[in-house]
Amino acid sequence: MFNLFKRKIKLPSSFDIVGDIIILNKKIKHPKKTAKLLLKQHKNAKTILLKTNKYQGKYRTPTLKHLAGEKRKTTTHKENNIILNLDVEKCYFSQRTSSERLRIAKLTKKEDILVMFSGIAVFPLVIEKNSNPKSITAIEINPIAHKYAKEN
């Protein structure tokens, strides 16, 4: 709890961090003040966003509202020896499954791999970097995610 302007502000106990963006998943009291406190507490964070809707639509993307920091929704995320560029509002991505991606990657050895719904190519890149596949084919319907996949 932080005391800000004689009001106690309870910081959320869980949120997502993708690159230098913090994404709050729950409605909170005093969202702007909470976001400013999170920026002070997490020195590497540059932007705080609030997920206003669950993943929706054909591409399973969230709707995000800017609360504090830099007004952007693009970031660079690092995990499992790879670097990913993405737009957190236009591409489906969950950093919560990074250990599962690495576990699966380590199970593949000199195999032909097909990754359906590959998004920004996080699975293919983790497999390529941490395993020795024979080949990898990635398929994605979201044109923006596909663009990021080619960049990554």
mmCIF file of C-alpha atoms in Angstrom, residues 8-81:
data_model
loop_
_atom_site.group_PDB
_atom_site.id
_atom_site.type_symbol
_atom_site.label_atom_id
_atom_site.label_comp_id
_atom_site.label_asym_id
_atom_site.label_seq_id
_atom_site.Cartn_x
_atom_site.Cartn_y
_atom_site.Cartn_z
ATOM 1 C CA LYS A 8 -4.056 4.692 0.579
ATOM 2 C CA ILE A 9 -3.603 3.182 -2.847
ATOM 3 C CA LYS A 10 -3.452 -0.603 -3.035
ATOM 4 C CA LEU A 11 -1.240 -1.757 -5.881
ATOM 5 C CA PRO A 12 -2.488 -4.725 -7.896
ATOM 6 C CA SER A 13 -1.014 -8.075 -6.900
ATOM 7 C CA SER A 14 -0.712 -9.344 -10.469
ATOM 8 C CA PHE A 15 -0.198 -7.840 -13.905
ATOM 9 C CA ASP A 16 1.612 -8.650 -17.130
ATOM 10 C CA ILE A 17 4.958 -7.180 -18.115
ATOM 11 C CA VAL A 18 5.727 -7.334 -21.825
ATOM 12 C CA GLY A 19 8.997 -5.638 -22.630
ATOM 13 C CA ASP A 20 8.794 -2.245 -20.932
ATOM 14 C CA ILE A 21 4.977 -2.185 -20.828
ATOM 15 C CA ILE A 22 2.899 -3.127 -17.780
ATOM 16 C CA ILE A 23 -0.608 -4.351 -18.597
ATOM 17 C CA LEU A 24 -3.134 -4.279 -15.784
ATOM 18 C CA ASN A 25 -5.803 -6.944 -16.149
ATOM 19 C CA LYS A 26 -8.363 -5.875 -13.596
ATOM 20 C CA LYS A 27 -10.452 -2.816 -13.007
ATOM 21 C CA ILE A 28 -8.841 -0.895 -10.180
ATOM 22 C CA LYS A 29 -9.723 2.088 -8.067
ATOM 23 C CA HIS A 30 -7.737 5.209 -8.932
ATOM 24 C CA PRO A 31 -6.191 3.746 -12.140
ATOM 25 C CA LYS A 32 -4.136 6.841 -13.083
ATOM 26 C CA LYS A 33 -2.600 7.197 -9.616
ATOM 27 C CA THR A 34 -1.950 3.462 -9.395
ATOM 28 C CA ALA A 35 -0.250 3.559 -12.813
ATOM 29 C CA LYS A 36 2.026 6.419 -11.745
ATOM 30 C CA LEU A 37 3.001 4.496 -8.615
ATOM 31 C CA LEU A 38 3.766 1.395 -10.695
ATOM 32 C CA LEU A 39 6.031 3.472 -12.948
ATOM 33 C CA LYS A 40 7.949 4.638 -9.869
ATOM 34 C CA GLN A 41 8.153 1.116 -8.464
ATOM 35 C CA HIS A 42 9.189 -0.603 -11.739
ATOM 36 C CA LYS A 43 12.049 1.480 -13.092
ATOM 37 C CA ASN A 44 12.268 -0.473 -16.395
ATOM 38 C CA ALA A 45 8.601 0.145 -17.213
ATOM 39 C CA LYS A 46 7.890 3.019 -19.584
ATOM 40 C CA THR A 47 4.153 2.554 -20.225
ATOM 41 C CA ILE A 48 1.167 1.381 -18.188
ATOM 42 C CA LEU A 49 -1.918 0.062 -20.007
ATOM 43 C CA LEU A 50 -5.255 -1.270 -18.767
ATOM 44 C CA LYS A 51 -6.938 -4.192 -20.511
ATOM 45 C CA THR A 52 -10.521 -3.006 -20.996
ATOM 46 C CA ASN A 53 -11.806 -6.129 -22.772
ATOM 47 C CA LYS A 54 -10.790 -9.775 -22.812
ATOM 48 C CA TYR A 55 -9.163 -11.183 -25.915
ATOM 49 C CA GLN A 56 -11.716 -10.873 -28.688
ATOM 50 C CA GLY A 57 -12.316 -11.085 -32.390
ATOM 51 C CA LYS A 58 -10.810 -13.133 -35.150
ATOM 52 C CA TYR A 59 -7.250 -12.337 -34.046
ATOM 53 C CA ARG A 60 -7.853 -12.701 -30.263
ATOM 54 C CA THR A 61 -6.499 -9.253 -29.445
ATOM 55 C CA PRO A 62 -7.206 -7.153 -26.337
ATOM 56 C CA THR A 63 -8.427 -3.576 -26.125
ATOM 57 C CA LEU A 64 -5.959 -1.524 -24.084
ATOM 58 C CA LYS A 65 -6.288 1.932 -22.552
ATOM 59 C CA HIS A 66 -3.245 4.098 -21.856
ATOM 60 C CA LEU A 67 -2.939 5.092 -18.181
ATOM 61 C CA ALA A 68 0.563 6.507 -17.695
ATOM 62 C CA GLY A 69 4.012 6.875 -19.192
ATOM 63 C CA GLU A 70 4.862 6.920 -22.886
ATOM 64 C CA LYS A 71 1.828 6.813 -25.183
ATOM 65 C CA ARG A 72 2.640 3.710 -27.187
ATOM 66 C CA LYS A 73 1.663 0.070 -27.439
ATOM 67 C CA THR A 74 4.758 -1.282 -29.175
ATOM 68 C CA THR A 75 7.660 -2.798 -27.296
ATOM 69 C CA THR A 76 10.631 -5.145 -27.443
ATOM 70 C CA HIS A 77 10.312 -8.246 -25.267
ATOM 71 C CA LYS A 78 13.157 -10.612 -24.346
ATOM 72 C CA GLU A 79 12.711 -14.251 -23.350
ATOM 73 C CA ASN A 80 14.444 -17.602 -23.773
ATOM 74 C CA ASN A 81 17.419 -16.124 -25.687
#
